[in-house]
PDB file of C-alpha atoms in Angstrom:
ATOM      1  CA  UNK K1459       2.581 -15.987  28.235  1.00  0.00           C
ATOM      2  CA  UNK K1460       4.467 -15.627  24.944  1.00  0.00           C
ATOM      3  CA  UNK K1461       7.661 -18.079  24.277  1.00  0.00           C
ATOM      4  CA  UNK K1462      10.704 -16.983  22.921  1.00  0.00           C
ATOM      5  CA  UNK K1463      10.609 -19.025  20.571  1.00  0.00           C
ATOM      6  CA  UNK K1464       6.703 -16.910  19.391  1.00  0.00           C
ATOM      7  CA  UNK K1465       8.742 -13.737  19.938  1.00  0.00           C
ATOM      8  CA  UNK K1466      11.617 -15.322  17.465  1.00  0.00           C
ATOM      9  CA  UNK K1467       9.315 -16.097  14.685  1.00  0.00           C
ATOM     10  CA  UNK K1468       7.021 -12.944  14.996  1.00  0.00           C
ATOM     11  CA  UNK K1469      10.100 -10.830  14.895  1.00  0.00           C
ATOM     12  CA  UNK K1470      11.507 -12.276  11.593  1.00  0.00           C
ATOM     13  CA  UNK K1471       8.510 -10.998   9.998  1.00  0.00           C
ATOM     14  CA  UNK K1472       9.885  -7.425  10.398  1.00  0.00           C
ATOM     15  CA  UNK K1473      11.988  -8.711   7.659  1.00  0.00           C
ATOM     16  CA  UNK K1474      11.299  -8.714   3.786  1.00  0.00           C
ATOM     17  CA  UNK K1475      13.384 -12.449   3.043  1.00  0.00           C
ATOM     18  CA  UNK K1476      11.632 -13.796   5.695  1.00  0.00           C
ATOM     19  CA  UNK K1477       8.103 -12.426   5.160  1.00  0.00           C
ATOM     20  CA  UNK K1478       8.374 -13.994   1.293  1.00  0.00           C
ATOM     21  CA  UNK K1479      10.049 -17.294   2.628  1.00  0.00           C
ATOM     22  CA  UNK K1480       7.126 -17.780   5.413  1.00  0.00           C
ATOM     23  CA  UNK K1481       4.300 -15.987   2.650  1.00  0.00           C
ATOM     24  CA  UNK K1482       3.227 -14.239   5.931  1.00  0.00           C
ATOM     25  CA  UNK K1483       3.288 -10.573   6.917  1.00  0.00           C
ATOM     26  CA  UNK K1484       2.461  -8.453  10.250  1.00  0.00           C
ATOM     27  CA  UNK K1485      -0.429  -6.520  10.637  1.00  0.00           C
ATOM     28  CA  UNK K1486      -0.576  -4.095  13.444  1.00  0.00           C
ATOM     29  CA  UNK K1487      -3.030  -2.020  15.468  1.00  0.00           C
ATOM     30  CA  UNK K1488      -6.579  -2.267  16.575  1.00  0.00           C
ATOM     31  CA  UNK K1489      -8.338  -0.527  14.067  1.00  0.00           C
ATOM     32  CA  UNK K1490      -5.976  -2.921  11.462  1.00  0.00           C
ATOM     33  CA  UNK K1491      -6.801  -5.761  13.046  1.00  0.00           C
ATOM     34  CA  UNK K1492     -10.637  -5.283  13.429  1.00  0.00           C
ATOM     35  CA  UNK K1493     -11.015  -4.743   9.556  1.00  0.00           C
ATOM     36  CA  UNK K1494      -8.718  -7.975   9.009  1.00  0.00           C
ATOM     37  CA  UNK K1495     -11.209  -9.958  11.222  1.00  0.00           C
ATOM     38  CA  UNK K1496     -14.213  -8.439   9.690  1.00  0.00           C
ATOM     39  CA  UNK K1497     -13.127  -8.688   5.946  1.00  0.00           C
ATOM     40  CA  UNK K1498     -10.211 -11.177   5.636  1.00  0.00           C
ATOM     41  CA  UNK K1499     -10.538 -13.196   8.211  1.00  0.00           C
ATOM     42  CA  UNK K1500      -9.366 -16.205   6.070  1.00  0.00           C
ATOM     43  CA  UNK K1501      -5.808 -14.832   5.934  1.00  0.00           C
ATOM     44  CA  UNK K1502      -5.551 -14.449   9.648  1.00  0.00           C
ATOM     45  CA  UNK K1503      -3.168 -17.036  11.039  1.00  0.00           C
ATOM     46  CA  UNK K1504      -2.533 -15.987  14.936  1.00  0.00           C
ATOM     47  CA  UNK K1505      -3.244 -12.834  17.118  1.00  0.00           C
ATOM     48  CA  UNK K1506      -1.282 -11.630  20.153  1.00  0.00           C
ATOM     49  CA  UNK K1507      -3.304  -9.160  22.204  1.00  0.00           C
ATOM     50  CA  UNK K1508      -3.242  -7.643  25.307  1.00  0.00           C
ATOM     51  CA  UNK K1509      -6.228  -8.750  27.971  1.00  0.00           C
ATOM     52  CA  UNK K1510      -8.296  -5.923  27.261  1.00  0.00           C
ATOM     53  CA  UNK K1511      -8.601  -6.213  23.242  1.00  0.00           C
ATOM     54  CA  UNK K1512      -9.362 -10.035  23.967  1.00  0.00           C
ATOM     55  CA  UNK K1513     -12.298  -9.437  26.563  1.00  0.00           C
ATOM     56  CA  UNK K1514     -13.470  -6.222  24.087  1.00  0.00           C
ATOM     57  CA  UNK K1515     -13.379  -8.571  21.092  1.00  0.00           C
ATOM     58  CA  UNK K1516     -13.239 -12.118  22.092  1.00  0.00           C
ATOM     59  CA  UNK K1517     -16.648 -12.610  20.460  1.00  0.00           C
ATOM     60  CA  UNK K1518     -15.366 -11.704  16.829  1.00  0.00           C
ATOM     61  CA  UNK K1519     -12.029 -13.584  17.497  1.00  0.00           C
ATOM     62  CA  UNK K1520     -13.950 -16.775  18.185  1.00  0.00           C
ATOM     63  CA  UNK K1521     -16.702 -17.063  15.861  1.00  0.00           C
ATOM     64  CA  UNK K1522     -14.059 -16.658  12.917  1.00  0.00           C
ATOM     65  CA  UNK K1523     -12.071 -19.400  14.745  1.00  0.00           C
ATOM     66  CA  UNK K1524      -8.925 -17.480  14.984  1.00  0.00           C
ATOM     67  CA  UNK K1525      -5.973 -18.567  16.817  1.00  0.00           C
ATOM     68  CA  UNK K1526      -5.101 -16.299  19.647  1.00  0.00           C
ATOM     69  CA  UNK K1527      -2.636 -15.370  22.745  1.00  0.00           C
ATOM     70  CA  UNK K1528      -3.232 -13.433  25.553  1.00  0.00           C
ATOM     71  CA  UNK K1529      -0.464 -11.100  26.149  1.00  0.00           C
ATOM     72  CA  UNK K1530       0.899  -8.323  28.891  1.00  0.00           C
ATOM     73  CA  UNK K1531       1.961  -4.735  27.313  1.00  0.00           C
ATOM     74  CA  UNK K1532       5.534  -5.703  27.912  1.00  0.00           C
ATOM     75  CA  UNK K1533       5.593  -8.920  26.183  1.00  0.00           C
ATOM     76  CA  UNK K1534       3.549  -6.719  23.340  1.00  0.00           C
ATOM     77  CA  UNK K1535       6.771  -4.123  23.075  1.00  0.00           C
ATOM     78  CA  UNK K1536       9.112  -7.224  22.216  1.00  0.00           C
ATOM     79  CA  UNK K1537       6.971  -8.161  19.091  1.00  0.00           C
ATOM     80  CA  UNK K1538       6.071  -4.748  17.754  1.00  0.00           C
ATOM     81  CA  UNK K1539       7.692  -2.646  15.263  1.00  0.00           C
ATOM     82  CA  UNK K1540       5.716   0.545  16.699  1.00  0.00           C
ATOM     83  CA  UNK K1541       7.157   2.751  19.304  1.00  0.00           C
ATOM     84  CA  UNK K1542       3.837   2.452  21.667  1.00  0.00           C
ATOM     85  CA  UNK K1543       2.341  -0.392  20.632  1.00  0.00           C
ATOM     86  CA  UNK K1544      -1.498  -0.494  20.015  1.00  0.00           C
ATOM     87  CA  UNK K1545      -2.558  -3.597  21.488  1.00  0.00           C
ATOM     88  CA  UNK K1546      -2.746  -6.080  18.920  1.00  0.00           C
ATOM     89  CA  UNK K1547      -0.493  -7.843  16.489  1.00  0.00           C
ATOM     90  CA  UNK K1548      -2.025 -10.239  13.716  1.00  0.00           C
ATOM     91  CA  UNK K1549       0.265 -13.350  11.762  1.00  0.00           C
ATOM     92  CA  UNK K1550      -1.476 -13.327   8.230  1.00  0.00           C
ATOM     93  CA  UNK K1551      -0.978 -15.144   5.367  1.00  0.00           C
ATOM     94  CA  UNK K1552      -0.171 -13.474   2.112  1.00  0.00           C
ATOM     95  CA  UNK K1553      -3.147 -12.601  -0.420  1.00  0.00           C
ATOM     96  CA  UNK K1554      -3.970 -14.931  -3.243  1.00  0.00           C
ATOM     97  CA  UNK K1555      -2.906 -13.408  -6.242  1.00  0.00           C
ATOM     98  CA  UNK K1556      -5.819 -11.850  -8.827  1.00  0.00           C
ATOM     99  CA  UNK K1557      -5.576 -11.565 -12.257  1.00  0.00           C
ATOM    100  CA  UNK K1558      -7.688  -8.520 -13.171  1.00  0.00           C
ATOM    101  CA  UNK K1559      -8.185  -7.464 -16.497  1.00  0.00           C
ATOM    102  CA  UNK K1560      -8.106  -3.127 -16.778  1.00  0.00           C
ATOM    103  CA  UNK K1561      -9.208  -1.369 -19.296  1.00  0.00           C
ATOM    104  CA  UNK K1562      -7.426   1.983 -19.372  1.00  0.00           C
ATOM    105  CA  UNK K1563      -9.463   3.563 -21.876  1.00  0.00           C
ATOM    106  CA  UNK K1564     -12.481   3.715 -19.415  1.00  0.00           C
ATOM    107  CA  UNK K1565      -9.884   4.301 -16.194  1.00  0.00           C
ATOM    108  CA  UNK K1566      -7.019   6.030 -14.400  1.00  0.00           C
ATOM    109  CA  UNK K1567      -4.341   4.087 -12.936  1.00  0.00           C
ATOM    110  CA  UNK K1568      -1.654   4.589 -10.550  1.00  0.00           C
ATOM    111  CA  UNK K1569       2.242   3.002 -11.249  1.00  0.00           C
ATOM    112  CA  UNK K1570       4.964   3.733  -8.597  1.00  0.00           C
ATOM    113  CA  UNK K1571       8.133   4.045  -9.940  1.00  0.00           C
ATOM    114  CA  UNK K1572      10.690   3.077  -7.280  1.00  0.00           C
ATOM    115  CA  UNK K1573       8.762   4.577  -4.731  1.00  0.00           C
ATOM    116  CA  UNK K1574      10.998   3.544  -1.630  1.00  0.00           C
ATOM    117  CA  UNK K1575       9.333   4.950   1.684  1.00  0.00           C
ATOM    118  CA  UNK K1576       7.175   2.462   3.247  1.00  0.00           C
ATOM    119  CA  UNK K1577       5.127   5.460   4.440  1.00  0.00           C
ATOM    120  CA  UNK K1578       4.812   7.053   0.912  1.00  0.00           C
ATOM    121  CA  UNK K1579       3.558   3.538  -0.439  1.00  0.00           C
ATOM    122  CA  UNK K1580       1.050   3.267   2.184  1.00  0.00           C
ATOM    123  CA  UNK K1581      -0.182   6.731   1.553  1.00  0.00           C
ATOM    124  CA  UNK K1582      -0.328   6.278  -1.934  1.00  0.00           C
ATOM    125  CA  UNK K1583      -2.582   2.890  -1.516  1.00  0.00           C
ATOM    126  CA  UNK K1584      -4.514   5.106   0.721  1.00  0.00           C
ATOM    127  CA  UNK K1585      -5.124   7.559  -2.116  1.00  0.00           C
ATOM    128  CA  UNK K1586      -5.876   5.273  -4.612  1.00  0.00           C
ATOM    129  CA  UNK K1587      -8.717   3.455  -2.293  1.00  0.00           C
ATOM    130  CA  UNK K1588     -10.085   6.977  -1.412  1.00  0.00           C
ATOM    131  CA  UNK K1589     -10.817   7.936  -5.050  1.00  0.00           C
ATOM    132  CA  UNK K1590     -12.319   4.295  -6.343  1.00  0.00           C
ATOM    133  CA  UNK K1591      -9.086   2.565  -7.678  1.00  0.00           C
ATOM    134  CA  UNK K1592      -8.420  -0.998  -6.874  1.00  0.00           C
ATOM    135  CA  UNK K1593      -5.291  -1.900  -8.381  1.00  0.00           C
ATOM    136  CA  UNK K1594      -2.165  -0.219  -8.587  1.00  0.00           C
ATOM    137  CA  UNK K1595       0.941  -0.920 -10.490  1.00  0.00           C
ATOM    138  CA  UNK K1596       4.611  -0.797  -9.136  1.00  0.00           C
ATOM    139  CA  UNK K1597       8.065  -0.748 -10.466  1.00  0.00           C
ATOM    140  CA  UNK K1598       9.527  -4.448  -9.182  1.00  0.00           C
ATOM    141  CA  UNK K1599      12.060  -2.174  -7.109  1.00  0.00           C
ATOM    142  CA  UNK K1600       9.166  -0.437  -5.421  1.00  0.00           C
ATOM    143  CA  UNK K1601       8.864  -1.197  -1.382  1.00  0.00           C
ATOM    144  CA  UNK K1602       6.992  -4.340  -0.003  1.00  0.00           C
ATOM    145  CA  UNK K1603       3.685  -3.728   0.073  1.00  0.00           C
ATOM    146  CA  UNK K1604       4.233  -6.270   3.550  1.00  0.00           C
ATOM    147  CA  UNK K1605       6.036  -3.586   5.141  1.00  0.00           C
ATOM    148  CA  UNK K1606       4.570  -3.153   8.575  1.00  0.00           C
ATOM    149  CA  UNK K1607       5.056   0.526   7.498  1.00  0.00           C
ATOM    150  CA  UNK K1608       3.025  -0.029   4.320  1.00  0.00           C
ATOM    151  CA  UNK K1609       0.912  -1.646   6.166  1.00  0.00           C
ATOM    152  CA  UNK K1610       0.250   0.399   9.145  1.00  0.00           C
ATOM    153  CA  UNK K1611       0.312   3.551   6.501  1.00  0.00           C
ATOM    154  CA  UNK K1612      -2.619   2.191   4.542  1.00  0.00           C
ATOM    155  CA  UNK K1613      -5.050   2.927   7.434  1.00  0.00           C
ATOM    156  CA  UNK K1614      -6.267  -0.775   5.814  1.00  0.00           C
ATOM    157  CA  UNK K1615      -6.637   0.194   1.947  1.00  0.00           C
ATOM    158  CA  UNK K1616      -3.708  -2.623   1.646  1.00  0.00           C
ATOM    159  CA  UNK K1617      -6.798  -5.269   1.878  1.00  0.00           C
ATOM    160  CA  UNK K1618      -8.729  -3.096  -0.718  1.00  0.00           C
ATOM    161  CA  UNK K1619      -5.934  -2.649  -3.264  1.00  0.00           C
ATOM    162  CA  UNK K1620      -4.255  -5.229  -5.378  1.00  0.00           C
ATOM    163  CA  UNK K1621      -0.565  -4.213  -5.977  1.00  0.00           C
ATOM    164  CA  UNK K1622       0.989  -5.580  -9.062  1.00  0.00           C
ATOM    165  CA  UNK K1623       4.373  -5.576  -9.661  1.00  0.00           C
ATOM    166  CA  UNK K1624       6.029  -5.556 -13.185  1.00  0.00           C
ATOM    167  CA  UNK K1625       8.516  -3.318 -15.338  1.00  0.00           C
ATOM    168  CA  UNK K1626       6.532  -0.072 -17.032  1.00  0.00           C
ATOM    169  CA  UNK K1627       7.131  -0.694 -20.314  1.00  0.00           C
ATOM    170  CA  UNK K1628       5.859  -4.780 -20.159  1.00  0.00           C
ATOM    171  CA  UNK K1629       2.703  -3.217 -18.709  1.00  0.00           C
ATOM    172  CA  UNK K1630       2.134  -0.968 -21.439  1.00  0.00           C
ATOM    173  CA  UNK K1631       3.305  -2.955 -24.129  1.00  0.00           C
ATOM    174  CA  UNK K1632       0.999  -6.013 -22.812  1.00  0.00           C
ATOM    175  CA  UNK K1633      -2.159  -3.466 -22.500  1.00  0.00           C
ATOM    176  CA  UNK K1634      -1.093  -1.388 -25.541  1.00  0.00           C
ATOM    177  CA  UNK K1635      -2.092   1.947 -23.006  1.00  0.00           C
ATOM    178  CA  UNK K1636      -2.395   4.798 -25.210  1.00  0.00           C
ATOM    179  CA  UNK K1637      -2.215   7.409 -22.460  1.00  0.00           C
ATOM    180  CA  UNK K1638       0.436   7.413 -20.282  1.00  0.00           C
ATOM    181  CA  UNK K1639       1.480  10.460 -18.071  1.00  0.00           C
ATOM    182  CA  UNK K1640       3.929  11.451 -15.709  1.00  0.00           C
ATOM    183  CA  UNK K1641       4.592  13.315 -13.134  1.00  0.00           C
ATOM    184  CA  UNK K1642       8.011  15.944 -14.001  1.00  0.00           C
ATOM    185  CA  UNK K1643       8.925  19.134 -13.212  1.00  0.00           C
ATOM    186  CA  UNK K1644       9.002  20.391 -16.791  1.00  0.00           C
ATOM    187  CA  UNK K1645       5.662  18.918 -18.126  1.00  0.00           C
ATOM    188  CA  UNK K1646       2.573  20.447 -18.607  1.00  0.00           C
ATOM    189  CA  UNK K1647       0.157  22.394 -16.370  1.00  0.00           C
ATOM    190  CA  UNK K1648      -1.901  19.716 -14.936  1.00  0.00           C
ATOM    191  CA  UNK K1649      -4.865  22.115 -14.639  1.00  0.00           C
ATOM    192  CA  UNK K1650      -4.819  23.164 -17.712  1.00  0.00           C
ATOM    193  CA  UNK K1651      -5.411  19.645 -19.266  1.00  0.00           C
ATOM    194  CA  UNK K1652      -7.955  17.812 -20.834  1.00  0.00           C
ATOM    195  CA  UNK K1653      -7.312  14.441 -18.649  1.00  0.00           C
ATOM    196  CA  UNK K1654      -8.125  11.353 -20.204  1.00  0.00           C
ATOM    197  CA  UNK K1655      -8.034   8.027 -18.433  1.00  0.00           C
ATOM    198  CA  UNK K1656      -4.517   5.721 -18.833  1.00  0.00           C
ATOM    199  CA  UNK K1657      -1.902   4.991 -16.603  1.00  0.00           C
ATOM    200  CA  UNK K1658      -0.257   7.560 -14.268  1.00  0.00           C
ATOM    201  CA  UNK K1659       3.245   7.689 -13.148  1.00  0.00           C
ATOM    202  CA  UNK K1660       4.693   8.716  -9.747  1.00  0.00           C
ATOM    203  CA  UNK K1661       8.265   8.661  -9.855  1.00  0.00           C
ATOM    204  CA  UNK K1662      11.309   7.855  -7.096  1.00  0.00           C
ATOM    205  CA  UNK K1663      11.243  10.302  -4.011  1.00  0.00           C
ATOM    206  CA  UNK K1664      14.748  11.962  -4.870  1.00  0.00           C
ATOM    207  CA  UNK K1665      14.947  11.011  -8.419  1.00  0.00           C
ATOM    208  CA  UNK K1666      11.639  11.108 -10.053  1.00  0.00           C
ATOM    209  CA  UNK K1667      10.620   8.781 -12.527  1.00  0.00           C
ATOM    210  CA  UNK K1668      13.440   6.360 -13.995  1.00  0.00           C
ATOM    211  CA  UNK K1669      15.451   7.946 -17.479  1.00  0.00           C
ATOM    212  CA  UNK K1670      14.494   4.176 -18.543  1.00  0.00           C
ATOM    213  CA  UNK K1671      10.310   4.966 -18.137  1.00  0.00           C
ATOM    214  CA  UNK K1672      10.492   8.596 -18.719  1.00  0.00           C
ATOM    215  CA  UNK K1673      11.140   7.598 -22.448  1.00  0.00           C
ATOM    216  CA  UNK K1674       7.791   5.503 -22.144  1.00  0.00           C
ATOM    217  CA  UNK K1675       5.930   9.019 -21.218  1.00  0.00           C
ATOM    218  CA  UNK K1676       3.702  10.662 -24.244  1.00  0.00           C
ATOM    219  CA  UNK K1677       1.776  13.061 -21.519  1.00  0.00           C
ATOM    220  CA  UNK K1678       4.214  14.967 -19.098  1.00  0.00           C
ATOM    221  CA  UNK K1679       2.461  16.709 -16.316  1.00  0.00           C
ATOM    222  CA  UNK K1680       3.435  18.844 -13.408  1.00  0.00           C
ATOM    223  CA  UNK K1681       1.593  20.546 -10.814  1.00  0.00           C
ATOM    224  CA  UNK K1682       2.012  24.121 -11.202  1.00  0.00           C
ATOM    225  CA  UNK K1683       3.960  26.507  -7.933  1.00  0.00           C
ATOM    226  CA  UNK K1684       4.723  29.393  -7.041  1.00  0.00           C
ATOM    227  CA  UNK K1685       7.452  31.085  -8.945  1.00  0.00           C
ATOM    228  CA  UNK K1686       9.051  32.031  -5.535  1.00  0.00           C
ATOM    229  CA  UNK K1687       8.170  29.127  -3.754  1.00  0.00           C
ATOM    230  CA  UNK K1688      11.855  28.024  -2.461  1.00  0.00           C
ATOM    231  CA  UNK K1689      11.103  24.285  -2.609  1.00  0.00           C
ATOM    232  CA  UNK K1690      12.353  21.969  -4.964  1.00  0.00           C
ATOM    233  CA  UNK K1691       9.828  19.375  -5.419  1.00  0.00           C
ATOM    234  CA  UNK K1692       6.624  17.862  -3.189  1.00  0.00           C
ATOM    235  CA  UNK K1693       6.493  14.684  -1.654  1.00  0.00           C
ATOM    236  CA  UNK K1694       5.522  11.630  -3.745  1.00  0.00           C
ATOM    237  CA  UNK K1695       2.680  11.054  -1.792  1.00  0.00           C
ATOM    238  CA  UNK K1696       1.633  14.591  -2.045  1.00  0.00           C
ATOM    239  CA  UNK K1697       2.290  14.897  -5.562  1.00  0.00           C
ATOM    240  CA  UNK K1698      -0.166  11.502  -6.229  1.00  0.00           C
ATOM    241  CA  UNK K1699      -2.643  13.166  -4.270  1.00  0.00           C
ATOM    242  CA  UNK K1700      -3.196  16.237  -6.059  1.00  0.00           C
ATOM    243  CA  UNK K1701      -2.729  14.308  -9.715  1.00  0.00           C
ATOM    244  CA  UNK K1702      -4.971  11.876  -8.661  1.00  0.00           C
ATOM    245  CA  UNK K1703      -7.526  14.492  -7.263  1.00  0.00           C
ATOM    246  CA  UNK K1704      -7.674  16.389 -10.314  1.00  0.00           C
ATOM    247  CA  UNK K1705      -8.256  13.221 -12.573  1.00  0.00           C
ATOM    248  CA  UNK K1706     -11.027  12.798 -10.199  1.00  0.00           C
ATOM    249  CA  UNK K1707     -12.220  15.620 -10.425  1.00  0.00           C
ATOM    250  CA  UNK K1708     -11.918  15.450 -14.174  1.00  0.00           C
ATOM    251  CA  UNK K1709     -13.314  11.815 -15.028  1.00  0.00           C
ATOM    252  CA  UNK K1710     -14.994  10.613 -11.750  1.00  0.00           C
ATOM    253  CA  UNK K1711     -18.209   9.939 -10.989  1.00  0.00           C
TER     254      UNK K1711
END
């Protein structure tokens, strides 16, 4: 049995000023929750589960001495963000901070400018995780990467990726990037580039990248279309995937 005064405090986690207030963020879904207990289990502070995912699981719960509650589906519904719930919801701390030092001569690096949709900034964490980068950058007005949706988006990269927030140009200026492209609709093929590693931009959904950091960009870039295509841009996330593919492609290993 859940109290309401449990239901209160996981619910005000759905919220930004109350996830930095509390440092603690909701993580939900069993696959989410299994990765949390396997490789963060230090940031785990509660979980609320339903009978099943205890009795399935009880074994990894309890040997990482985690907190937990028993709960029915119903009770499960009044916590959750998700329209059918998947079981589980885990309380977890915030992440300590790391410092980590980048060289972007020998690597490619993602910033978000702006990037709004929670589902977009999970997807692009996602991405980044997929083709061997650990940290990505982001505009301070960039979403939380505590969303629920960021978090449930990330299909768990959001443990694997350290998310930094500062302005574009005090990145550059403090790491004195030489290389620093964007994606527009008016830069160059992207195929028909000779990639080097440096930072990579991904600008605002509806309004690209900022007039502020587009004066930052030496190496403009756009994905080439169809000349009769009909549509008038892609998807952030889609756009970072085939930019990000084609770097790979380029300077992977």
């Amino acid at each position: 049995m859940i109290s309401k005064n449990q239901i209160n405090n996981i619910r005000s986690l759905h919220l930004k000023k109350n996830r930095d207030l509390r440092k603690q963020f909701i993580a939900e879904g069993v696959k989410t929750v299994l990765e949390l207990i396997k490789y963060r289990p230090d940031c785990l502070v509660e979980i609320y589960a339903t009978e099943d995912f205890v009795i399935q699981n009880g074994d990894k719960i309890a040997s990482n001495n985690i907190n937990y509650f028993s709960i029915t589906e119903h009770e499960l519904e009044k916590i959750s963000l998700q329209s059918t719930p998947n079981k589980v919801i885990a309380i977890c701390n915030y992440f300590e901070n790391q410092d980590v030092k980048i060289d972007f001569n020998t690597n490619f690096i993602l910033y978000m400018d702006d990037i709004r949709d929670p589902g977009n900034f999970g997807t692009i964490l996602r991405l980044a995780n997929w083709f061997g980068s650990y940290t990505v950058f982001c505009s301070p007005q960039s979403c939380d990467v505590y969303n629920p949706k960021v978090i449930q988006s990330s299909m768990g990269a959001f443990m694997r990726v350290n998310c930094k927030y500062l302005n574009l140009s005090e990145l550059v200026n403090k790491n004195k990037i030489q290389n620093i492209y964007g994606a527009v609709l008016t830069g160059n093929n992207l195929y028909k580039q000779n990639l080097q590693n440096g930072l990579i931009v991904v600008g605002n959904e509806a309004n690209g990248i900022s007039a502020e950091n587009l004066k930052l960009i030496n190496k403009p870039i756009t994905i080439p279309c169809h000349v009769n295509n009909g549509t008038e841009s892609l998807n952030a996330a889609m756009a970072a995937s085939i930019i990000i593919a084609e770097f790979y492609r380029q300077l992977g290993t």
